[in-house]
PDB file of C-alpha atoms in Angstrom:
ATOM      1  CA  MET A   1      62.937  22.890  44.472  1.00  0.00           C
ATOM      2  CA  PRO A   2      60.222  25.509  44.282  1.00  0.00           C
ATOM      3  CA  ASP A   3      56.925  24.649  42.690  1.00  0.00           C
ATOM      4  CA  THR A   4      55.926  26.835  39.825  1.00  0.00           C
ATOM      5  CA  LEU A   5      52.461  28.161  39.918  1.00  0.00           C
ATOM      6  CA  HIS A   6      50.916  28.730  36.554  1.00  0.00           C
ATOM      7  CA  ILE A   7      48.327  31.504  36.545  1.00  0.00           C
ATOM      8  CA  GLU A   8      46.245  32.016  33.440  1.00  0.00           C
ATOM      9  CA  SER A   9      45.368  35.493  32.427  1.00  0.00           C
ATOM     10  CA  PRO A  10      41.788  36.176  31.329  1.00  0.00           C
ATOM     11  CA  GLU A  11      42.957  37.216  27.871  1.00  0.00           C
ATOM     12  CA  ALA A  12      44.648  33.903  27.123  1.00  0.00           C
ATOM     13  CA  PRO A  13      42.615  31.481  24.970  1.00  0.00           C
ATOM     14  CA  HIS A  14      41.268  28.415  26.732  1.00  0.00           C
ATOM     15  CA  PRO A  15      42.165  25.029  25.331  1.00  0.00           C
ATOM     16  CA  LYS A  16      39.218  23.085  23.876  1.00  0.00           C
ATOM     17  CA  SER A  17      37.429  21.104  26.491  1.00  0.00           C
ATOM     18  CA  GLY A  18      35.560  17.834  26.215  1.00  0.00           C
ATOM     19  CA  ARG A  19      32.284  19.734  26.067  1.00  0.00           C
ATOM     20  CA  SER A  20      32.375  20.289  22.303  1.00  0.00           C
ATOM     21  CA  TRP A  21      32.960  16.577  21.797  1.00  0.00           C
ATOM     22  CA  ILE A  22      29.926  15.821  23.979  1.00  0.00           C
ATOM     23  CA  ALA A  23      27.834  18.327  22.007  1.00  0.00           C
ATOM     24  CA  TRP A  24      28.793  16.659  18.713  1.00  0.00           C
ATOM     25  CA  MET A  25      27.959  13.214  20.094  1.00  0.00           C
ATOM     26  CA  GLY A  26      24.602  14.502  21.344  1.00  0.00           C
ATOM     27  CA  ALA A  27      23.779  15.986  17.939  1.00  0.00           C
ATOM     28  CA  ALA A  28      24.793  12.754  16.196  1.00  0.00           C
ATOM     29  CA  THR A  29      22.618  10.730  18.585  1.00  0.00           C
ATOM     30  CA  ILE A  30      19.618  12.965  17.870  1.00  0.00           C
ATOM     31  CA  LEU A  31      20.137  12.628  14.104  1.00  0.00           C
ATOM     32  CA  ILE A  32      20.385   8.852  14.346  1.00  0.00           C
ATOM     33  CA  ALA A  33      17.231   8.717  16.486  1.00  0.00           C
ATOM     34  CA  LEU A  34      15.348  10.879  13.956  1.00  0.00           C
ATOM     35  CA  GLY A  35      16.528   8.603  11.145  1.00  0.00           C
ATOM     36  CA  ILE A  36      15.247   5.534  12.974  1.00  0.00           C
ATOM     37  CA  VAL A  37      11.893   7.165  13.677  1.00  0.00           C
ATOM     38  CA  MET A  38      11.448   8.470  10.122  1.00  0.00           C
ATOM     39  CA  TRP A  39      12.524   5.259   8.339  1.00  0.00           C
ATOM     40  CA  PRO A  40       9.213   3.380   8.852  1.00  0.00           C
ATOM     41  CA  ALA A  41       7.278   6.422   7.605  1.00  0.00           C
ATOM     42  CA  ALA A  42       9.374   6.491   4.433  1.00  0.00           C
ATOM     43  CA  GLU A  43       8.792   2.737   3.986  1.00  0.00           C
ATOM     44  CA  ARG A  44       5.023   3.225   4.326  1.00  0.00           C
ATOM     45  CA  ARG A  45       5.026   6.076   1.816  1.00  0.00           C
ATOM     46  CA  SER A  46       6.956   4.071  -0.770  1.00  0.00           C
ATOM     47  CA  ALA A  47       4.743   1.015  -0.223  1.00  0.00           C
ATOM     48  CA  SER A  48       1.582   3.075  -0.562  1.00  0.00           C
ATOM     49  CA  ASN A  49       2.939   4.755  -3.697  1.00  0.00           C
ATOM     50  CA  THR A  50       3.490   1.386  -5.348  1.00  0.00           C
ATOM     51  CA  ARG A  51       0.128   0.147  -4.170  1.00  0.00           C
ATOM     52  CA  GLU A  52      -1.610   3.175  -5.607  1.00  0.00           C
ATOM     53  CA  SER A  53      -0.016   2.934  -9.043  1.00  0.00           C
ATOM     54  CA  HIS A  54      -3.008   2.141 -11.186  1.00  0.00           C
ATOM     55  CA  LEU A  55      -3.195   0.132 -14.356  1.00  0.00           C
ATOM     56  CA  PRO A  56      -4.012   1.996 -17.582  1.00  0.00           C
ATOM     57  CA  PHE A  57      -7.675   2.641 -18.327  1.00  0.00           C
ATOM     58  CA  GLY A  58      -7.728   4.690 -21.518  1.00  0.00           C
ATOM     59  CA  SER A  59     -10.213   4.328 -24.359  1.00  0.00           C
ATOM     60  CA  ALA A  60      -8.802   0.969 -25.552  1.00  0.00           C
ATOM     61  CA  GLU A  61      -8.903  -0.483 -22.019  1.00  0.00           C
ATOM     62  CA  GLN A  62     -12.413   0.888 -21.404  1.00  0.00           C
ATOM     63  CA  ALA A  63     -13.668  -0.685 -24.627  1.00  0.00           C
ATOM     64  CA  TYR A  64     -12.079  -4.030 -23.719  1.00  0.00           C
ATOM     65  CA  ALA A  65     -13.487  -3.933 -20.154  1.00  0.00           C
ATOM     66  CA  ALA A  66     -16.910  -4.823 -21.555  1.00  0.00           C
ATOM     67  CA  GLN A  67     -15.387  -8.167 -22.645  1.00  0.00           C
ATOM     68  CA  LEU A  68     -14.485  -9.100 -19.052  1.00  0.00           C
ATOM     69  CA  GLN A  69     -17.137 -10.797 -16.940  1.00  0.00           C
ATOM     70  CA  ILE A  70     -17.086 -10.760 -13.151  1.00  0.00           C
ATOM     71  CA  GLU A  71     -19.090 -13.713 -11.824  1.00  0.00           C
ATOM     72  CA  ASN A  72     -19.810 -15.814  -8.729  1.00  0.00           C
ATOM     73  CA  LEU A  73     -19.064 -13.080  -6.195  1.00  0.00           C
ATOM     74  CA  THR A  74     -19.097 -14.247  -2.583  1.00  0.00           C
ATOM     75  CA  LEU A  75     -18.262 -12.521   0.681  1.00  0.00           C
ATOM     76  CA  SER A  76     -16.848 -14.205   3.742  1.00  0.00           C
ATOM     77  CA  ARG A  77     -15.543 -13.042   7.096  1.00  0.00           C
ATOM     78  CA  ALA A  78     -12.809 -14.599   9.179  1.00  0.00           C
ATOM     79  CA  GLU A  79     -10.455 -13.684  11.972  1.00  0.00           C
ATOM     80  CA  ASN A  80      -6.740 -13.349  11.284  1.00  0.00           C
ATOM     81  CA  PHE A  81      -3.949 -14.331  13.676  1.00  0.00           C
ATOM     82  CA  LEU A  82      -4.121 -10.862  15.300  1.00  0.00           C
ATOM     83  CA  ASN A  83      -7.815 -11.427  16.147  1.00  0.00           C
ATOM     84  CA  GLN A  84      -8.875  -8.832  13.565  1.00  0.00           C
ATOM     85  CA  GLU A  85     -11.889  -9.477  11.389  1.00  0.00           C
ATOM     86  CA  VAL A  86     -11.043  -9.724   7.676  1.00  0.00           C
ATOM     87  CA  THR A  87     -13.674  -9.609   4.936  1.00  0.00           C
ATOM     88  CA  THR A  88     -12.816 -11.483   1.750  1.00  0.00           C
ATOM     89  CA  LEU A  89     -14.426 -10.972  -1.637  1.00  0.00           C
ATOM     90  CA  ALA A  90     -13.979 -13.919  -3.983  1.00  0.00           C
ATOM     91  CA  GLY A  91     -15.138 -14.288  -7.548  1.00  0.00           C
ATOM     92  CA  ARG A  92     -14.376 -15.466 -11.041  1.00  0.00           C
ATOM     93  CA  LEU A  93     -13.111 -13.298 -13.879  1.00  0.00           C
ATOM     94  CA  THR A  94     -13.585 -14.369 -17.490  1.00  0.00           C
ATOM     95  CA  ASN A  95     -11.657 -12.916 -20.424  1.00  0.00           C
ATOM     96  CA  GLY A  96     -14.363 -12.895 -23.094  1.00  0.00           C
ATOM     97  CA  GLY A  97     -12.272 -10.833 -25.503  1.00  0.00           C
ATOM     98  CA  ASN A  98      -9.615 -11.828 -28.017  1.00  0.00           C
ATOM     99  CA  LEU A  99      -6.501 -10.361 -26.346  1.00  0.00           C
ATOM    100  CA  PRO A 100      -4.237 -11.776 -23.613  1.00  0.00           C
ATOM    101  CA  LEU A 101      -3.928  -9.601 -20.492  1.00  0.00           C
ATOM    102  CA  SER A 102      -1.085  -9.198 -18.008  1.00  0.00           C
ATOM    103  CA  ASN A 103      -3.329  -7.935 -15.235  1.00  0.00           C
ATOM    104  CA  VAL A 104      -6.767  -6.603 -14.418  1.00  0.00           C
ATOM    105  CA  GLU A 105      -7.588  -4.029 -11.785  1.00  0.00           C
ATOM    106  CA  LEU A 106     -10.916  -4.041  -9.963  1.00  0.00           C
ATOM    107  CA  THR A 107     -12.509  -1.246  -7.958  1.00  0.00           C
ATOM    108  CA  VAL A 108     -14.679  -2.439  -5.077  1.00  0.00           C
ATOM    109  CA  GLU A 109     -17.190  -0.063  -3.463  1.00  0.00           C
ATOM    110  CA  PHE A 110     -18.922  -0.770  -0.157  1.00  0.00           C
ATOM    111  CA  SER A 111     -22.035   1.330   0.554  1.00  0.00           C
ATOM    112  CA  ASP A 112     -24.097   2.316   3.589  1.00  0.00           C
ATOM    113  CA  GLN A 113     -27.892   2.148   4.099  1.00  0.00           C
ATOM    114  CA  LEU A 114     -28.359   5.347   2.055  1.00  0.00           C
ATOM    115  CA  GLY A 115     -26.355   4.006  -0.879  1.00  0.00           C
ATOM    116  CA  GLN A 116     -23.380   6.283  -0.183  1.00  0.00           C
ATOM    117  CA  VAL A 117     -19.926   4.790  -0.712  1.00  0.00           C
ATOM    118  CA  VAL A 118     -18.207   4.202   2.641  1.00  0.00           C
ATOM    119  CA  LEU A 119     -15.151   2.394   1.256  1.00  0.00           C
ATOM    120  CA  ARG A 120     -13.647   2.339  -2.241  1.00  0.00           C
ATOM    121  CA  GLU A 121     -10.530   0.301  -2.923  1.00  0.00           C
ATOM    122  CA  THR A 122      -8.803  -0.520  -6.175  1.00  0.00           C
ATOM    123  CA  ARG A 123      -6.696  -3.657  -6.484  1.00  0.00           C
ATOM    124  CA  ALA A 124      -4.884  -5.579  -9.188  1.00  0.00           C
ATOM    125  CA  VAL A 125      -6.181  -9.141  -9.015  1.00  0.00           C
ATOM    126  CA  PHE A 126      -3.247 -11.129 -10.414  1.00  0.00           C
ATOM    127  CA  ALA A 127       0.258 -11.463  -9.016  1.00  0.00           C
ATOM    128  CA  PRO A 128       2.954  -9.739 -11.137  1.00  0.00           C
ATOM    129  CA  GLN A 129       4.634 -13.004 -12.191  1.00  0.00           C
ATOM    130  CA  THR A 130       1.399 -14.702 -13.272  1.00  0.00           C
ATOM    131  CA  SER A 131       1.101 -16.075 -16.813  1.00  0.00           C
ATOM    132  CA  PRO A 132      -0.986 -13.998 -19.238  1.00  0.00           C
ATOM    133  CA  PHE A 133      -4.774 -14.103 -18.839  1.00  0.00           C
ATOM    134  CA  ALA A 134      -5.640 -15.704 -22.176  1.00  0.00           C
ATOM    135  CA  PRO A 135      -8.802 -15.096 -24.228  1.00  0.00           C
ATOM    136  CA  GLY A 136     -11.620 -17.378 -23.084  1.00  0.00           C
ATOM    137  CA  GLU A 137      -9.841 -18.180 -19.810  1.00  0.00           C
ATOM    138  CA  HIS A 138     -11.552 -18.127 -16.402  1.00  0.00           C
ATOM    139  CA  ARG A 139      -9.621 -17.193 -13.266  1.00  0.00           C
ATOM    140  CA  ASP A 140     -10.696 -17.114  -9.677  1.00  0.00           C
ATOM    141  CA  PHE A 141      -9.650 -14.111  -7.612  1.00  0.00           C
ATOM    142  CA  GLU A 142      -9.765 -13.136  -3.977  1.00  0.00           C
ATOM    143  CA  VAL A 143      -9.441  -9.690  -2.391  1.00  0.00           C
ATOM    144  CA  SER A 144      -9.269  -9.150   1.381  1.00  0.00           C
ATOM    145  CA  PHE A 145     -10.275  -6.057   3.347  1.00  0.00           C
ATOM    146  CA  GLU A 146      -9.177  -5.507   6.932  1.00  0.00           C
ATOM    147  CA  HIS A 147     -11.019  -2.329   7.826  1.00  0.00           C
ATOM    148  CA  ILE A 148     -14.537  -1.935   6.468  1.00  0.00           C
ATOM    149  CA  PRO A 149     -16.460   0.893   8.157  1.00  0.00           C
ATOM    150  CA  SER A 150     -19.194  -0.148  10.573  1.00  0.00           C
ATOM    151  CA  SER A 151     -21.691   1.870   8.501  1.00  0.00           C
ATOM    152  CA  TRP A 152     -21.414  -0.695   5.659  1.00  0.00           C
ATOM    153  CA  ASN A 153     -24.868  -2.073   4.824  1.00  0.00           C
ATOM    154  CA  ILE A 154     -23.604  -5.706   4.815  1.00  0.00           C
ATOM    155  CA  GLN A 155     -24.646  -6.046   1.157  1.00  0.00           C
ATOM    156  CA  GLN A 156     -22.536  -7.229  -1.747  1.00  0.00           C
ATOM    157  CA  PRO A 157     -20.264  -4.405  -2.902  1.00  0.00           C
ATOM    158  CA  LEU A 158     -20.203  -2.994  -6.416  1.00  0.00           C
ATOM    159  CA  VAL A 159     -17.256  -4.466  -8.339  1.00  0.00           C
ATOM    160  CA  ARG A 160     -16.109  -3.037 -11.653  1.00  0.00           C
ATOM    161  CA  VAL A 161     -13.059  -3.228 -13.917  1.00  0.00           C
ATOM    162  CA  SER A 162     -11.011  -0.038 -13.534  1.00  0.00           C
ATOM    163  CA  GLY A 163      -7.728  -0.936 -15.209  1.00  0.00           C
ATOM    164  CA  ILE A 164      -6.318  -3.369 -17.755  1.00  0.00           C
ATOM    165  CA  LEU A 165      -2.746  -4.142 -18.667  1.00  0.00           C
ATOM    166  CA  PHE A 166      -2.491  -5.768 -22.074  1.00  0.00           C
ATOM    167  CA  THR A 167       0.406  -8.153 -22.630  1.00  0.00           C
ATOM    168  CA  SER A 168       3.268  -6.720 -24.669  1.00  0.00           C
ATOM    169  CA  ASN A 169       2.437  -8.913 -27.683  1.00  0.00           C
ATOM    170  CA  LYS A 170      -0.952  -7.272 -28.304  1.00  0.00           C
TER     171      LYS A 170
END
């Protein structure tokens, strides 16, 4: 029986090869890799956005801030488990006013030898689920800083109230 030889003409369309499948798999792999690389950056952005949401500090909060006393400030340094030096500011906050508060935000400013601010950080001092900070109550707080510039003058930083969240039953 004679063998039939099939000769393709140049005008005839070629059947799809496995190359397009490989191209699609390569593109999908690149997209997945980009997603994996970009995910931590998106996590950091969302975490920093929540961290930077500040408590209100309008005229009512500014007037009430004078009723809050920041006392017994102490600084300490320790090494964390990653052998990084951490500076901790501890103190006592007193609610000398007549309203309960949900949270208080403090701004801490570290200066250099010339009195210029080398680090300014704002932090809420109470955990979100903490009971209201009642009038006349004293509460200890602690704020840690991992990266203080080497130009810091090793003096006590300036600490001031920069936000107050009144409880809903004002």
